[in-house]
Amino acid sequence: MSEEGTGTDGDATGAEDDPDWEMAPDSDVEFPPDDEKRELLRAVAEDVRGDSSESRQVAAILYRVSDLYDPDEDTSPEEIYLNVRHIMDIKAQGGIDR
């Protein structure tokens, strides 16, 4: 897998040069604001959040996906995917302070 940088706000960048992103051909799909979907995803995130790092990670992913339906947020499936992949890569390497 290729390395991508992170922007100043912590989001993964460099997706356009990353062949792994080609696995998601619907990257141009629009996500219109949807309060019901957003709140459902956030409620599920609260339900799964627990004490383990894994449950906190899943909750964070769900919350980030809910941002797709929030008109005040600026994100894309590509950004979410790359951010999650970056986090999983760090975890697989033993953590950020390895």
C-alpha positions as a LaTeX table, in Angstrom:
\begin{tabular}{lrrr}
\hline
Residue & $x$ (\AA) & $y$ (\AA) & $z$ (\AA) \\
\hline
Met1 & 0.00 & 0.00 & 0.00 \\
Ser2 & 1.21 & 3.48 & $-0.71$ \\
Glu3 & 1.68 & 6.07 & 1.97 \\
Glu4 & $-0.47$ & 9.15 & 1.93 \\
Gly5 & 0.13 & 12.34 & 3.83 \\
Thr6 & $-2.20$ & 14.04 & 6.21 \\
Gly7 & $-3.44$ & 17.56 & 5.94 \\
Thr8 & $-3.12$ & 20.09 & 8.71 \\
Asp9 & $-6.54$ & 19.07 & 10.01 \\
Gly10 & $-5.54$ & 15.38 & 10.21 \\
Asp11 & $-7.47$ & 14.22 & 7.15 \\
Ala12 & $-5.75$ & 11.84 & 4.77 \\
Thr13 & $-4.76$ & 13.35 & 1.45 \\
Gly14 & $-3.28$ & 12.14 & $-1.78$ \\
Ala15 & $-6.26$ & 9.92 & $-2.66$ \\
Glu16 & $-6.16$ & 10.81 & $-6.33$ \\
Asp17 & $-2.74$ & 9.13 & $-6.58$ \\
Asp18 & $-3.76$ & 6.09 & $-4.55$ \\
Pro19 & $-4.82$ & 3.05 & $-6.61$ \\
Asp20 & $-6.49$ & 1.53 & $-3.53$ \\
Trp21 & $-9.23$ & 4.16 & $-3.83$ \\
Glu22 & $-10.16$ & 2.67 & $-7.24$ \\
Met23 & $-11.99$ & $-0.04$ & $-5.31$ \\
Ala24 & $-14.75$ & 2.54 & $-4.71$ \\
Pro25 & $-15.99$ & 3.46 & $-8.20$ \\
Asp26 & $-19.00$ & 5.43 & $-6.92$ \\
Ser27 & $-16.88$ & 8.20 & $-5.42$ \\
Asp28 & $-18.91$ & 10.87 & $-7.25$ \\
Val29 & $-22.13$ & 9.91 & $-5.45$ \\
Glu30 & $-23.87$ & 12.86 & $-3.78$ \\
Phe31 & $-25.12$ & 12.64 & $-0.20$ \\
Pro32 & $-27.93$ & 15.14 & 0.27 \\
Pro33 & $-28.58$ & 16.34 & 3.82 \\
Asp34 & $-30.67$ & 13.79 & 5.67 \\
Asp35 & $-31.38$ & 14.46 & 9.34 \\
Glu36 & $-32.93$ & 11.03 & 9.92 \\
Lys37 & $-29.94$ & 9.07 & 8.55 \\
Arg38 & $-27.47$ & 11.33 & 10.31 \\
Glu39 & $-29.17$ & 10.95 & 13.69 \\
Leu40 & $-29.60$ & 7.18 & 13.28 \\
Leu41 & $-25.91$ & 6.73 & 12.50 \\
Arg42 & $-24.94$ & 8.90 & 15.48 \\
Ala43 & $-27.29$ & 6.97 & 17.78 \\
Val44 & $-25.76$ & 3.66 & 16.66 \\
Ala45 & $-22.31$ & 5.16 & 17.23 \\
Glu46 & $-23.27$ & 6.01 & 20.80 \\
Asp47 & $-24.63$ & 2.47 & 21.32 \\
Val48 & $-21.47$ & 0.72 & 20.13 \\
Arg49 & $-19.01$ & 3.04 & 21.88 \\
Gly50 & $-17.51$ & 1.25 & 24.83 \\
Asp51 & $-14.30$ & 0.99 & 26.78 \\
Ser52 & $-12.30$ & $-0.92$ & 24.18 \\
Ser53 & $-10.27$ & 0.87 & 21.54 \\
Glu54 & $-12.04$ & $-1.18$ & 18.87 \\
Ser55 & $-15.51$ & $-0.07$ & 19.95 \\
Arg56 & $-14.36$ & 3.54 & 20.11 \\
Gln57 & $-12.92$ & 3.22 & 16.60 \\
Val58 & $-16.14$ & 1.77 & 15.19 \\
Ala59 & $-18.12$ & 4.53 & 16.88 \\
Ala60 & $-15.80$ & 7.17 & 15.43 \\
Ile61 & $-16.17$ & 5.68 & 11.94 \\
Leu62 & $-19.97$ & 5.67 & 12.22 \\
Tyr63 & $-19.96$ & 9.23 & 13.46 \\
Arg64 & $-17.70$ & 10.28 & 10.57 \\
Val65 & $-20.00$ & 8.54 & 8.07 \\
Ser66 & $-22.93$ & 10.45 & 9.58 \\
Asp67 & $-21.12$ & 13.64 & 8.57 \\
Leu68 & $-21.89$ & 12.75 & 4.93 \\
Tyr69 & $-25.50$ & 13.66 & 5.68 \\
Asp70 & $-24.72$ & 16.83 & 7.65 \\
Pro71 & $-24.94$ & 20.01 & 5.57 \\
Asp72 & $-22.50$ & 21.73 & 7.94 \\
Glu73 & $-19.76$ & 19.14 & 7.37 \\
Asp74 & $-17.44$ & 18.90 & 4.38 \\
Thr75 & $-16.35$ & 15.29 & 3.84 \\
Ser76 & $-16.55$ & 12.55 & 1.25 \\
Pro77 & $-16.54$ & 8.75 & 1.26 \\
Glu78 & $-13.01$ & 8.97 & $-0.12$ \\
Glu79 & $-11.79$ & 11.06 & 2.81 \\
Ile80 & $-13.49$ & 8.77 & 5.31 \\
Tyr81 & $-12.09$ & 5.64 & 3.68 \\
Leu82 & $-8.54$ & 6.99 & 3.56 \\
Asn83 & $-8.71$ & 8.25 & 7.13 \\
Val84 & $-9.96$ & 4.88 & 8.41 \\
Arg85 & $-7.34$ & 3.01 & 6.38 \\
His86 & $-4.62$ & 5.25 & 7.80 \\
Ile87 & $-5.82$ & 4.57 & 11.35 \\
Met88 & $-5.92$ & 0.82 & 10.70 \\
Asp89 & $-2.41$ & 0.91 & 9.21 \\
Ile90 & $-1.11$ & 2.66 & 12.33 \\
Lys91 & $-2.87$ & 0.13 & 14.55 \\
Ala92 & $-1.43$ & $-2.78$ & 12.54 \\
Gln93 & 2.06 & $-1.32$ & 13.01 \\
Gly94 & 1.62 & $-1.29$ & 16.77 \\
Gly95 & 0.50 & 2.28 & 17.32 \\
Ile96 & 1.66 & 5.77 & 16.58 \\
Asp97 & 4.43 & 5.73 & 19.21 \\
Arg98 & 5.99 & 2.54 & 17.85 \\
\hline
\end{tabular}
